Amino acid sequence: MKILFTASECVPFVKTGGLADVVGALAPVLAAQGHDVRVMIPLYAHIPQSYVERMEHVVDFEVQLGWRRQYCGIEKLEDSGVTWYFVDSKFYFGRSYIYGMGGDEYERFGFFCRSCLNALPLIGFQPDVIHAHDWQSGMVPALLKIQYAHLPFYAGMKAIFTIHNLQYQGIFGIKEVQDVLGLGDSLWTNDKLECFGCANYMKAALVYADLITTVSPSYAEEIQTAYYGERLDGLLRARKAQLYGVLNGLDVVEYNPATDPHIAADYSVGDISGKAACKRALQAELGLDIDDNVPIIGMVGRLSNQKGLDLVDYIIGDLMNRKVQLVVLGMGESRYVNLFSWAESEYRGRVAARFTMDSGLAHRIYAGCDMFLMPSQFEPCGLSQMIAMRYGTVPIVRETGGLRDTVLSYNEYTGDGNGFTFFNYNAHDMLHVIERAMKYYNEEKDVWHTLQERGMKGDYTWDRSAARYVELYRGILGEIPLPDPAIE
Ligand code: ADP
């Protein structure tokens, strides 16, 4: 099969969150199965020079946006069996940021979507399936169906759209989007592009894609309800027959405690002794009191409300009354930067917080901590809890989305489970579960080791999910019947 991915970020070139991990890991897995997989992302100024030097210029052309014409270059790099294309526009992507600040996001990503489609005949690639990811690629399925499908070159192409996070939709003024993408008045009704008086790139994709996926079965269910649906639940319910939840995998080579170059000592499920050295090294690196017996709780992730940090805010005083250390790595809202900066100075030697993007430190935290806390308000899939488990760090999570699908709370009667969970979005429920985890850590070491082992033995490879995506691609191409979304 010929498959094109379009996305706004992708490891190892540029990453702000889990989307980049997913695109960067899934594409090579599909390629290894013999598919012709190509990926298009913007050529941001952030992409390291070492990659830019390896790129080869393929073609350039002009893209019409309203009355303007903009240069677009297509650069390419081949690696891991995948052809990676970079959409080059210094005007839109040669900036000091990846998302956000220019106020012209509709135009930047409108340009990106249009360029991806326009480039295809010029680079001589006619995909069977275009797999677009998140709102930045949302206009790819919409433009394909509205403006390109009548052209013989595009006529048979199918479009799949994956929701990595429904909260970010790309909402803009209708006039601006109409101007840039040339979408006539008749398209702006609420069964097509209009969405509560605005243009919405995510909604456009949800209407026009042949099939929709999201990154866990639970999130696929949840987003059909008003609480999690971010005002698109009605549309998602209407499309539920084409809405699938496919759980993400991990890059198990990158995240492997047995071979990880970032951590102080290697370890594996057969011999976990190196983890103690990782813990000591982490305490030393972050200026924490060196103590083998105090449990360290780690948190790595965007400092946003989604991640449930207000719950931590409520109980941080109570939590720090216990014998525990807390390590936080993340970037985001100033409210939480202030909270954890304050906590670091208030509880010297017991709390450490770093507000940078540092993947080496992230690895050392996953390896050096005993517990990993992720009390998310909602969580489409979540990679961090899976990474933590792979490093023998026991997850404490809220039962939502992908967290619910990957972490099963320890049951003292049956012995089942691989972590600790709570259901209600409530700070004291969370504190109670942290205390429960601490009890097993302090008093029942054998249970603790069983939980660590189960986490480390878990299957986080992409194999099962990649097989599911292939099934869906073949299904929309009519080669096989599509599976029932309700059955995983
Ligand atoms: P989301 O996609 O919502 O941000 P995920 O858990 O799916 O959350 O993925 C987050 C990924 O980004 C994980 O691989 C995590 O380790 C990484 N990450 C998040 N913040 C940082 C940071 N400040 N430094 C290094 N890695 C980070």
XYZ file of C-alpha atoms and ligand atoms in Angstrom:
515
model
C 0.000 0.000 0.000
C 1.082 3.574 -0.606
C 0.463 5.642 2.511
C 1.020 9.344 3.114
C 1.113 10.790 6.637
C 0.614 14.512 7.102
C 1.409 15.955 10.523
C 2.696 19.098 12.166
C 5.449 17.376 14.158
C 7.397 14.168 14.143
C 10.372 12.701 16.021
C 13.306 12.904 15.626
C 12.925 16.193 13.735
C 10.591 18.272 15.887
C 8.485 17.464 18.937
C 6.216 19.251 21.372
C 4.155 16.246 22.509
C 2.960 12.707 21.952
C 1.818 13.352 18.351
C 5.472 13.566 17.285
C 6.278 10.255 18.982
C 3.363 8.515 17.313
C 4.062 9.699 13.766
C 7.800 9.113 14.110
C 7.349 5.571 15.410
C 4.351 4.320 13.412
C 5.670 5.268 9.967
C 8.825 3.083 10.162
C 6.817 0.152 11.566
C 4.435 0.274 8.587
C 7.382 0.657 6.206
C 9.048 -2.414 7.740
C 5.920 -4.384 6.809
C 6.566 -3.563 3.165
C 4.317 -0.537 2.654
C 5.515 2.569 0.820
C 5.202 5.114 3.636
C 5.951 8.790 3.243
C 5.522 11.566 5.783
C 5.086 15.309 5.237
C 5.797 17.864 7.952
C 6.655 21.576 7.870
C 10.313 22.530 7.643
C 10.489 24.543 10.866
C 13.514 26.610 11.805
C 13.720 24.318 14.873
C 14.699 21.230 12.904
C 18.346 20.521 13.763
C 20.938 21.475 11.173
C 22.272 17.921 11.089
C 19.003 16.807 9.465
C 18.718 19.840 7.201
C 22.169 19.064 5.786
C 21.015 15.581 4.819
C 17.949 16.845 2.942
C 17.709 16.791 -0.798
C 15.691 19.339 -2.758
C 12.918 17.615 -4.713
C 10.800 20.326 -6.266
C 9.467 23.825 -5.729
C 6.295 25.494 -6.856
C 3.981 28.344 -5.952
C 0.888 27.911 -3.839
C -2.083 30.170 -4.387
C -3.590 31.501 -1.156
C -6.326 34.014 -1.861
C -4.715 36.721 -3.981
C -1.214 35.763 -2.819
C 1.258 33.311 -4.221
C 3.728 31.747 -1.833
C 6.889 29.794 -2.544
C 6.803 26.165 -1.441
C 9.795 23.873 -1.579
C 9.704 20.137 -0.959
C 12.853 18.715 0.636
C 13.335 15.059 1.331
C 15.316 12.748 3.555
C 15.262 8.967 3.593
C 15.642 7.117 6.842
C 14.319 3.979 8.568
C 12.684 2.835 5.328
C 10.488 5.958 5.216
C 10.668 8.971 2.902
C 10.287 12.102 5.013
C 9.246 15.237 3.121
C 9.597 18.728 4.517
C 7.362 21.529 3.323
C 9.666 24.512 3.051
C 8.400 28.046 3.459
C 10.601 30.476 5.321
C 7.632 32.847 5.455
C 5.426 30.455 7.443
C 7.819 28.094 9.180
C 11.123 29.961 9.445
C 10.000 31.347 12.793
C 11.262 31.032 16.347
C 8.155 29.096 17.407
C 6.339 26.018 16.185
C 2.782 26.904 17.144
C 0.823 29.833 18.116
C 2.062 33.285 18.414
C 1.701 34.878 14.988
C -2.093 34.962 14.862
C -1.947 33.501 11.356
C -2.203 29.821 12.242
C -5.110 29.340 9.821
C -2.881 30.563 7.029
C 0.255 28.654 8.073
C -1.514 25.315 8.347
C -3.889 26.100 5.474
C -0.758 26.574 3.395
C 0.673 23.329 4.771
C -2.447 21.294 3.888
C -2.733 22.806 0.418
C 0.992 22.264 -0.221
C 0.835 18.592 0.783
C -1.907 17.944 -1.771
C -0.378 20.088 -4.518
C 3.010 18.438 -4.097
C 1.827 14.895 -4.805
C 1.785 14.897 -8.636
C 5.010 16.904 -8.657
C 6.887 14.401 -6.511
C 5.279 11.511 -8.402
C 3.590 9.920 -5.407
C -0.037 8.841 -5.639
C -0.980 7.453 -2.202
C -3.829 4.998 -1.748
C -4.474 6.440 1.689
C -3.716 9.839 3.175
C -3.525 9.619 6.955
C -3.821 13.123 8.423
C -3.075 13.828 12.096
C -4.660 16.490 14.326
C -6.139 19.856 13.373
C -3.020 21.221 11.697
C -3.587 18.592 8.988
C -7.372 18.790 9.250
C -7.883 20.613 5.967
C -6.150 17.806 4.054
C -9.198 15.474 4.043
C -11.548 18.445 3.564
C -9.687 19.998 0.631
C -9.142 16.557 -0.901
C -12.866 15.844 -1.002
C -14.052 19.357 -1.829
C -11.515 20.612 -4.335
C -9.354 17.736 -5.576
C -11.436 14.561 -5.785
C -12.755 15.380 -9.285
C -9.189 15.364 -10.678
C -8.224 11.908 -11.968
C -4.931 11.920 -10.042
C -6.731 12.272 -6.675
C -9.999 10.523 -7.462
C -9.370 7.195 -5.733
C -7.513 8.504 -2.672
C -8.995 7.774 0.727
C -8.497 9.926 3.813
C -8.138 8.817 7.418
C -7.962 11.373 10.191
C -6.562 10.709 13.662
C -7.547 12.789 16.680
C -4.589 12.980 19.048
C -6.225 15.629 21.215
C -9.758 16.915 20.655
C -9.142 19.968 22.814
C -7.041 21.663 20.135
C -9.275 22.212 17.106
C -7.879 25.117 15.105
C -10.802 27.549 15.375
C -10.676 30.658 13.186
C -12.817 33.264 11.480
C -14.764 32.031 8.456
C -13.827 35.011 6.296
C -10.106 34.521 6.859
C -10.222 30.825 6.024
C -12.466 31.415 3.017
C -10.035 33.959 1.713
C -6.960 31.779 2.125
C -8.375 28.453 0.956
C -10.970 29.607 -1.581
C -13.935 27.810 -0.012
C -17.247 29.160 -1.335
C -20.202 30.345 0.757
C -22.265 27.218 0.143
C -19.773 25.173 2.193
C -20.375 27.125 5.400
C -23.354 25.285 6.788
C -23.147 23.210 9.933
C -23.266 19.887 8.104
C -20.080 20.936 6.285
C -17.463 23.437 7.419
C -19.271 25.883 9.711
C -18.931 25.209 13.435
C -20.635 27.456 15.985
C -20.137 30.474 13.726
C -16.482 29.736 13.060
C -14.181 27.759 10.833
C -12.784 24.717 12.597
C -10.029 22.622 10.986
C -10.655 19.626 13.250
C -14.356 19.611 12.466
C -13.627 19.892 8.745
C -11.600 16.693 8.974
C -14.271 14.922 11.043
C -16.871 15.696 8.379
C -14.836 14.830 5.295
C -12.493 12.000 6.324
C -13.554 8.544 5.133
C -12.711 7.194 8.542
C -11.747 8.670 11.918
C -9.507 7.207 14.557
C -8.352 8.325 17.939
C -5.564 7.024 20.090
C -7.334 4.777 22.596
C -10.618 2.839 22.735
C -11.757 4.603 25.908
C -11.135 8.064 24.466
C -13.088 7.031 21.340
C -16.059 6.346 23.623
C -15.567 9.374 25.858
C -15.433 11.970 23.069
C -18.966 10.998 22.073
C -20.192 12.469 25.373
C -20.741 16.122 26.218
C -18.177 16.068 29.064
C -15.258 15.032 26.864
C -16.605 15.995 23.446
C -15.327 19.598 23.311
C -18.552 20.604 21.518
C -17.965 18.074 18.732
C -19.613 15.136 20.524
C -22.768 15.377 18.393
C -20.767 15.103 15.191
C -18.694 12.259 16.634
C -21.846 10.391 17.633
C -23.153 10.870 14.098
C -19.934 9.324 12.774
C -19.570 6.615 15.384
C -19.800 3.863 12.771
C -16.518 5.182 11.317
C -14.810 6.105 14.618
C -12.142 3.726 15.915
C -9.882 3.783 18.972
C -6.400 2.434 18.289
C -4.035 2.488 21.246
C -0.599 3.996 20.646
C 2.575 2.012 21.092
C 5.995 3.229 22.162
C 9.320 3.431 20.437
C 10.654 0.487 22.434
C 14.216 1.022 21.207
C 14.321 4.625 22.402
C 12.699 3.713 25.716
C 14.618 0.686 26.883
C 16.215 0.659 30.353
C 18.550 -2.143 29.248
C 20.285 -0.013 26.623
C 19.419 3.593 27.491
C 22.490 5.855 27.076
C 20.854 8.636 29.131
C 20.614 6.765 32.442
C 23.193 6.068 35.153
C 22.928 2.267 35.096
C 21.203 -0.160 32.770
C 18.702 -2.655 34.118
C 16.095 -5.075 32.912
C 13.233 -7.105 34.263
C 15.609 -9.996 35.028
C 17.923 -7.788 37.089
C 16.412 -4.538 38.258
C 19.275 -3.629 40.622
C 20.528 -0.807 38.338
C 17.359 1.148 39.092
C 18.658 2.011 42.575
C 21.739 3.616 41.026
C 19.472 5.581 38.662
C 17.502 6.800 41.677
C 20.607 7.980 43.525
C 21.967 9.651 40.387
C 18.655 11.456 39.857
C 18.584 12.673 43.463
C 22.164 13.955 43.080
C 21.477 15.610 39.715
C 18.404 17.472 40.966
C 19.732 18.410 44.413
C 17.371 16.109 46.314
C 18.337 14.435 49.604
C 20.035 11.153 48.748
C 17.907 8.477 50.348
C 17.248 4.983 48.988
C 14.142 4.481 51.063
C 12.046 7.539 50.311
C 9.679 7.011 47.367
C 10.139 9.492 44.528
C 7.028 10.491 42.588
C 7.771 11.696 39.062
C 5.734 13.804 36.646
C 6.785 14.538 33.051
C 4.490 16.364 30.681
C 2.970 19.585 29.515
C 2.023 21.822 32.440
C -1.577 22.284 31.366
C -4.949 21.844 33.037
C -5.467 18.672 30.991
C -2.825 16.931 33.060
C -4.747 17.319 36.326
C -2.202 19.580 37.966
C -4.843 21.515 39.866
C -5.404 18.331 41.885
C -1.722 18.346 42.813
C -2.021 22.022 43.715
C -4.840 21.250 46.201
C -2.989 18.586 48.130
C 0.685 19.409 47.720
C 0.933 20.546 51.360
C -0.675 17.307 52.601
C 1.439 15.231 50.262
C 4.677 16.780 51.426
C 3.746 15.993 55.047
C 4.435 12.374 54.088
C 7.854 10.862 53.576
C 8.089 11.395 49.826
C 10.014 13.270 47.150
C 8.489 14.898 44.070
C 10.152 15.516 40.694
C 8.461 17.526 37.936
C 9.642 18.130 34.358
C 7.448 20.129 32.048
C 6.731 23.360 30.249
C 3.497 25.273 30.107
C 1.138 27.440 32.116
C 2.696 29.965 34.478
C 0.260 28.947 37.229
C 2.005 25.574 37.472
C 5.504 26.920 36.931
C 4.841 29.156 39.940
C 3.367 26.302 41.975
C 6.296 23.947 41.487
C 8.912 26.722 41.805
C 7.356 27.623 45.130
C 7.259 23.976 46.203
C 10.918 23.523 45.314
C 11.950 26.386 47.575
C 9.466 25.472 50.319
C 10.491 21.796 50.473
C 14.215 21.998 49.815
C 15.821 18.681 49.056
C 12.412 17.043 48.631
C 10.905 18.700 45.565
C 12.705 19.383 42.274
C 11.109 21.035 39.240
C 12.629 21.789 35.842
C 10.807 23.808 33.196
C 12.613 22.893 29.994
C 12.236 20.396 27.169
C 14.959 17.892 28.009
C 14.525 14.360 26.748
C 17.670 13.070 28.499
C 16.357 14.282 31.850
C 12.937 12.798 31.023
C 14.612 9.391 30.583
C 16.461 9.788 33.889
C 13.204 10.655 35.654
C 11.374 7.652 34.196
C 14.271 5.454 35.360
C 15.048 7.068 38.712
C 11.553 7.482 40.177
C 9.545 4.862 42.041
C 6.082 6.139 41.100
C 4.764 8.128 38.165
C 1.770 10.392 38.723
C -0.652 11.244 35.889
C -4.013 12.436 37.264
C -5.272 13.763 33.905
C -8.661 15.398 33.479
C -8.721 13.694 30.087
C -6.013 11.740 28.286
C -6.413 10.651 24.651
C -3.731 7.976 25.081
C -0.785 9.172 27.141
C 2.655 7.825 26.458
C 4.306 8.819 29.711
C 2.543 6.199 31.840
C 3.631 3.481 29.403
C 7.217 4.750 29.351
C 7.200 4.801 33.171
C 5.977 1.188 33.335
C 8.669 0.113 30.905
C 11.210 1.586 33.333
C 9.725 -0.237 36.327
C 8.152 2.948 37.700
C 4.683 2.232 39.029
C 1.952 4.494 37.560
C -0.687 6.304 39.618
C -3.312 7.570 37.185
C -6.871 8.737 36.832
C -9.174 6.305 35.027
C -9.696 8.181 31.804
C -8.921 7.634 28.109
C -5.711 5.773 27.380
C -4.760 5.749 31.072
C -7.787 3.587 31.716
C -6.812 1.299 28.837
C -3.213 0.800 29.969
C -3.198 0.892 33.777
C -5.184 -1.582 35.840
C -5.396 -0.796 39.536
C -3.822 -3.313 41.890
C -6.492 -5.545 43.405
C -5.354 -6.998 46.726
C -7.933 -9.803 46.532
C -7.167 -11.145 43.075
C -3.581 -9.895 42.826
C -4.308 -8.380 39.392
C -3.065 -4.983 38.278
C -0.017 -3.032 37.195
C -0.473 0.284 39.009
C -2.895 2.393 41.017
C -5.902 4.329 39.757
C -8.742 6.549 40.910
C -11.917 7.512 39.090
C -13.366 10.815 40.341
C -11.599 14.031 39.452
C -10.970 14.747 43.101
C -7.735 15.761 44.821
C -8.321 13.721 47.975
C -9.199 10.608 46.009
C -5.845 11.071 44.320
C -4.052 11.605 47.631
C -5.696 8.501 49.042
C -4.438 6.433 46.098
C -0.920 7.864 46.434
C -1.013 6.818 50.107
C -2.174 3.376 49.079
C 0.756 3.086 46.681
C 3.142 4.293 49.405
C 1.860 1.615 51.761
C 2.807 -1.111 49.286
C 6.125 0.573 48.527
C 7.016 0.783 52.238
C 5.456 -2.352 53.675
C 4.854 -4.945 50.962
C 7.948 -5.041 48.827
C 6.974 -8.277 47.094
C 3.731 -6.742 45.795
C 5.685 -3.685 44.730
C 8.199 -5.755 42.782
C 5.388 -7.698 41.112
C 3.841 -4.434 39.935
C 7.218 -3.214 38.659
C 7.796 -6.472 36.821
C 4.364 -6.478 35.241
C 4.939 -2.966 33.984
C 8.322 -3.850 32.543
C 6.995 -6.961 30.835
C 4.070 -5.161 29.200
C 3.810 -5.152 25.417
C 4.212 -1.548 24.289
C 5.308 -2.311 20.743
C 3.521 -0.873 17.761
C 2.846 -4.290 16.222
C -0.772 -4.676 17.279
C -1.750 -1.073 16.565
C 0.062 -1.045 13.222
C -1.837 -4.196 12.228
C -5.067 -2.453 13.182
C -4.236 0.612 11.069
C -3.436 -1.634 8.098
C -6.789 -3.359 8.590
C -8.523 0.028 8.537
C -6.588 1.202 5.452
C -7.492 -1.987 3.616
C -11.063 -1.651 4.818
C -11.572 1.835 3.379
C -9.936 0.764 0.151
C -12.597 -1.957 -0.065
C -10.094 -4.841 0.051
C -11.609 -6.304 3.220
C -14.743 -5.524 5.253
C -14.209 -2.804 7.843
C -14.170 -4.097 11.427
C -16.906 -3.136 13.867
C -15.695 -0.070 15.844
C -17.227 -1.443 19.023
C -15.016 -4.554 18.985
C -11.345 -4.159 19.807
P 0.843 14.865 25.328
O 0.916 14.356 23.921
O -0.532 15.175 25.808
O 1.780 15.999 25.584
P 1.868 12.220 26.056
O 2.010 11.541 27.379
O 1.081 11.509 25.012
O 1.308 13.669 26.319
O 3.320 12.457 25.430
C 4.219 13.332 26.007
C 5.606 12.997 25.517
O 6.419 14.161 25.618
C 6.281 11.934 26.373
O 7.205 11.229 25.558
C 7.015 12.791 27.419
O 8.115 12.109 27.967
C 7.460 13.963 26.571
N 7.637 15.219 27.300
C 6.669 16.064 27.734
N 7.214 17.146 28.326
C 8.554 16.987 28.259
C 9.682 17.771 28.697
N 9.508 18.945 29.316
N 10.926 17.290 28.447
C 11.082 16.122 27.805
N 10.078 15.332 27.380
C 8.831 15.761 27.592
